[in-house]
Coordinates of C-alpha atoms in Angstrom, one line a residue:
M1 CA -63.0 20.3 -11.2
T2 CA -60.6 22.2 -9.0
I3 CA -59.2 25.6 -9.8
I4 CA -55.8 24.0 -10.6
D5 CA -57.4 21.5 -13.0
A6 CA -59.2 24.3 -14.8
T7 CA -56.0 26.3 -15.0
Q8 CA -54.2 23.3 -16.4
D9 CA -56.9 22.7 -19.0
S10 CA -56.7 26.3 -20.2
L11 CA -52.9 26.1 -20.5
V12 CA -52.8 22.9 -22.5
R13 CA -52.4 24.3 -26.0
P14 CA -49.3 23.2 -27.9
S15 CA -47.6 25.6 -30.2
R16 CA -48.4 25.6 -33.9
R17 CA -45.0 24.0 -34.6
I18 CA -45.8 21.1 -32.3
R19 CA -49.3 20.6 -33.9
T20 CA -47.7 20.8 -37.3
W21 CA -45.1 18.1 -36.5
A22 CA -47.8 15.9 -34.9
A23 CA -50.0 16.3 -38.0
V24 CA -47.1 15.4 -40.3
L25 CA -46.1 12.3 -38.3
L26 CA -49.7 11.0 -38.0
P27 CA -50.2 9.6 -41.5
I28 CA -46.6 8.5 -42.3
G29 CA -47.0 5.0 -40.8
P30 CA -50.4 4.4 -42.3
L31 CA -49.2 5.6 -45.8
L32 CA -46.2 3.2 -45.6
T33 CA -48.6 0.3 -44.8
V34 CA -50.5 1.2 -48.0
A35 CA -47.3 1.2 -49.9
E36 CA -46.4 -2.2 -48.4
A37 CA -49.7 -3.7 -49.8
A38 CA -49.6 -1.8 -53.1
I39 CA -46.0 -2.8 -54.1
P40 CA -46.3 -5.9 -56.4
H41 CA -44.8 -8.8 -54.5
G42 CA -46.6 -11.9 -55.7
G43 CA -45.2 -15.2 -57.0
T44 CA -41.4 -15.3 -57.4
D45 CA -40.9 -11.5 -57.5
A46 CA -38.2 -11.4 -54.8
T47 CA -37.4 -7.8 -55.4
G48 CA -41.0 -6.7 -55.0
R49 CA -41.3 -8.8 -51.8
G50 CA -38.2 -7.2 -50.4
W51 CA -39.4 -3.7 -51.0
S52 CA -42.8 -4.6 -49.6
I53 CA -41.3 -6.0 -46.4
L54 CA -39.0 -3.0 -46.1
A55 CA -41.9 -0.6 -46.3
G56 CA -43.7 -2.6 -43.6
L57 CA -40.7 -2.7 -41.3
V58 CA -40.0 1.1 -41.7
S59 CA -43.6 1.8 -41.0
T60 CA -43.4 0.3 -37.5
P61 CA -41.8 3.3 -35.6
F62 CA -44.0 5.7 -37.5
L63 CA -47.0 3.7 -36.5
F64 CA -45.9 4.0 -32.9
A65 CA -46.0 7.8 -33.3
T66 CA -49.5 7.5 -34.8
V67 CA -50.7 5.5 -31.9
A68 CA -49.1 7.9 -29.3
I69 CA -50.6 11.0 -30.9
A70 CA -54.0 9.5 -31.4
A71 CA -54.1 8.4 -27.7
A72 CA -53.0 11.9 -26.7
V73 CA -55.8 13.5 -28.6
S74 CA -58.4 11.6 -26.6
W75 CA -56.6 11.7 -23.3
R76 CA -58.6 14.4 -21.7
S77 CA -61.9 13.0 -22.7
S78 CA -61.3 9.4 -21.9
R79 CA -58.0 8.8 -20.0
R80 CA -58.7 5.1 -19.2
M81 CA -59.6 4.1 -22.8
A82 CA -56.8 6.2 -24.3
G83 CA -54.3 4.6 -22.0
I84 CA -55.6 1.1 -22.7
A85 CA -55.4 1.9 -26.5
F86 CA -51.9 3.1 -26.3
V87 CA -50.6 0.1 -24.3
A88 CA -52.5 -2.5 -26.4
L89 CA -51.6 -1.0 -29.8
T90 CA -48.0 -0.7 -28.7
V91 CA -47.9 -4.4 -27.8
Q92 CA -49.5 -5.1 -31.2
L93 CA -46.7 -3.1 -32.9
F94 CA -44.1 -5.4 -31.3
G95 CA -46.0 -8.3 -32.8
L96 CA -46.1 -6.6 -36.1
A97 CA -42.4 -6.0 -36.0
A98 CA -41.9 -9.7 -35.3
L99 CA -44.1 -10.6 -38.2
H100 CA -42.0 -8.4 -40.6
G101 CA -38.9 -10.1 -39.2
I102 CA -40.4 -13.5 -40.0
E103 CA -41.3 -12.4 -43.5
A104 CA -37.7 -11.1 -44.1
F105 CA -36.3 -14.5 -42.9
Q106 CA -38.7 -16.4 -45.3
L107 CA -37.6 -14.2 -48.2
A108 CA -33.9 -14.9 -47.4
A109 CA -34.6 -18.6 -47.1
T110 CA -36.4 -18.9 -50.4
N111 CA -33.6 -16.9 -52.1
D112 CA -31.2 -19.6 -50.7
G113 CA -33.2 -22.4 -52.3
I114 CA -35.5 -23.5 -49.4
S115 CA -38.9 -24.4 -50.9
Q116 CA -42.0 -22.4 -50.0
A117 CA -43.7 -25.7 -49.0
D118 CA -41.0 -26.3 -46.3
L119 CA -41.4 -22.8 -45.0
D120 CA -45.1 -23.1 -44.8
H121 CA -44.7 -26.4 -42.9
A122 CA -42.4 -24.7 -40.5
M123 CA -44.8 -21.8 -40.0
D124 CA -47.7 -24.2 -39.3
G125 CA -45.7 -25.5 -36.3
L126 CA -45.2 -22.0 -34.9
L127 CA -48.2 -22.3 -32.6
S128 CA -46.9 -25.6 -31.1
I129 CA -43.9 -23.8 -29.4
P130 CA -44.2 -21.3 -26.5
P131 CA -43.5 -18.1 -28.5
G132 CA -46.2 -18.9 -31.0
P133 CA -49.3 -18.3 -28.8
V134 CA -47.6 -15.3 -27.2
F135 CA -47.0 -13.8 -30.7
L136 CA -50.6 -14.4 -31.7
V137 CA -51.9 -12.8 -28.5
M138 CA -49.6 -9.8 -28.9
F139 CA -50.6 -9.3 -32.5
M140 CA -54.3 -10.1 -32.7
G141 CA -55.2 -9.4 -29.0
G142 CA -53.4 -6.1 -29.0
L143 CA -55.1 -5.1 -32.3
L144 CA -58.6 -6.0 -31.1
V145 CA -58.3 -4.4 -27.6
G146 CA -56.5 -1.4 -28.8
S147 CA -58.8 -0.7 -31.7
I148 CA -61.9 -1.0 -29.5
A149 CA -60.4 1.2 -26.8
L150 CA -59.2 3.9 -29.3
S151 CA -62.6 4.0 -31.1
W152 CA -64.4 4.4 -27.7
A153 CA -62.0 7.2 -26.7
E154 CA -62.4 9.0 -30.0
F155 CA -66.2 8.8 -29.9
R156 CA -66.0 10.6 -26.5
T157 CA -63.7 13.3 -27.8
R158 CA -66.1 16.0 -29.0
S159 CA -63.3 18.3 -30.2
I160 CA -62.5 16.1 -33.3
T161 CA -64.7 15.5 -36.3
P162 CA -67.1 12.5 -36.0
A163 CA -65.5 11.1 -39.1
V164 CA -62.4 10.1 -37.1
P165 CA -64.0 7.5 -34.8
I166 CA -66.2 6.2 -37.7
L167 CA -63.2 5.6 -39.9
M168 CA -61.4 4.0 -37.0
V169 CA -64.3 1.5 -36.5
V170 CA -64.5 0.7 -40.2
T171 CA -60.8 0.3 -40.5
S172 CA -60.6 -2.0 -37.5
V173 CA -63.3 -4.2 -38.8
L174 CA -61.7 -4.5 -42.3
D175 CA -58.3 -5.1 -40.8
M176 CA -59.6 -8.1 -38.8
T177 CA -61.8 -9.5 -41.5
I178 CA -59.9 -9.2 -44.8
P179 CA -58.1 -12.6 -45.2
D180 CA -54.4 -12.8 -46.0
E181 CA -55.1 -14.5 -49.3
A182 CA -57.3 -11.6 -50.5
P183 CA -56.3 -9.8 -53.7
A184 CA -53.7 -7.0 -53.2
V185 CA -56.2 -4.4 -54.4
V186 CA -58.6 -5.4 -51.6
K187 CA -55.9 -5.1 -49.0
T188 CA -54.7 -1.8 -50.4
C189 CA -58.2 -0.3 -50.3
G190 CA -58.7 -1.5 -46.7
L191 CA -55.4 0.1 -45.6
G192 CA -56.3 3.2 -47.6
L193 CA -59.2 3.8 -45.2
F194 CA -56.6 3.5 -42.4
A195 CA -54.6 6.2 -44.1
A196 CA -57.7 8.3 -44.6
W197 CA -58.4 8.0 -40.8
S198 CA -54.9 9.3 -40.0
I199 CA -55.2 12.2 -42.5
V200 CA -58.6 13.3 -41.2
L201 CA -57.2 13.2 -37.6
A202 CA -54.0 15.0 -38.7
V203 CA -56.1 17.8 -40.1
S204 CA -58.0 18.1 -36.8
V205 CA -54.7 18.1 -34.9
H206 CA -53.2 20.8 -37.0
R207 CA -56.2 23.0 -36.6
G208 CA -56.0 22.5 -32.8
G209 CA -59.3 20.8 -32.6
G210 CA -58.5 17.8 -30.5
F211 CA -54.8 17.8 -29.8
A212 CA -54.8 21.1 -27.8
K213 CA -57.2 19.7 -25.2
G214 CA -56.0 16.1 -25.4
L215 CA -52.5 16.3 -24.1
P216 CA -51.9 15.1 -20.5
T217 CA -50.6 17.8 -18.2
A218 CA -49.1 15.5 -15.7

């Protein structure tokens, strides 16, 4: 390490205000995803579905903040993995936003009298048109690659508590294995672990444990 690098490392310590804002922003998106799953929206409850979709849509920009901060925390320890995680999970968020748009369209269509069977038939044909596979790769591929990269980067970041990468791994596995038709309580519990990960990381950031040494200097 050069003298300049050592000097830069010693200077990278955001103010308490910045750490506080980062800690506040970190869990907002994950908590909104918990609300999305927890809001009753089954059957013909159009109002519940509407609020659930809204919570999911509003969560998207806050999830981007979560991804950016989480990647910054591990930047010094694993720049390549943190960078891959940031790019992959950002791509996944574009796919997630598209999914919420599709859900909003489906809700509007059912309110106008289009049957759910017709909508399901249309969705089954999504993969037969060019945007379909691209959407699938963005959403599932971005989630898979980003989760693995972020977990790897967090395991290499000694300045954060070991609970952070462990929760990240468990959350990622549950997110990719819990089926869409699972009961709402199961989905809510799985997303609750995601929120727990963000809160534990937020506490570490606020204390200056990882964030202070994780920000890039250039």
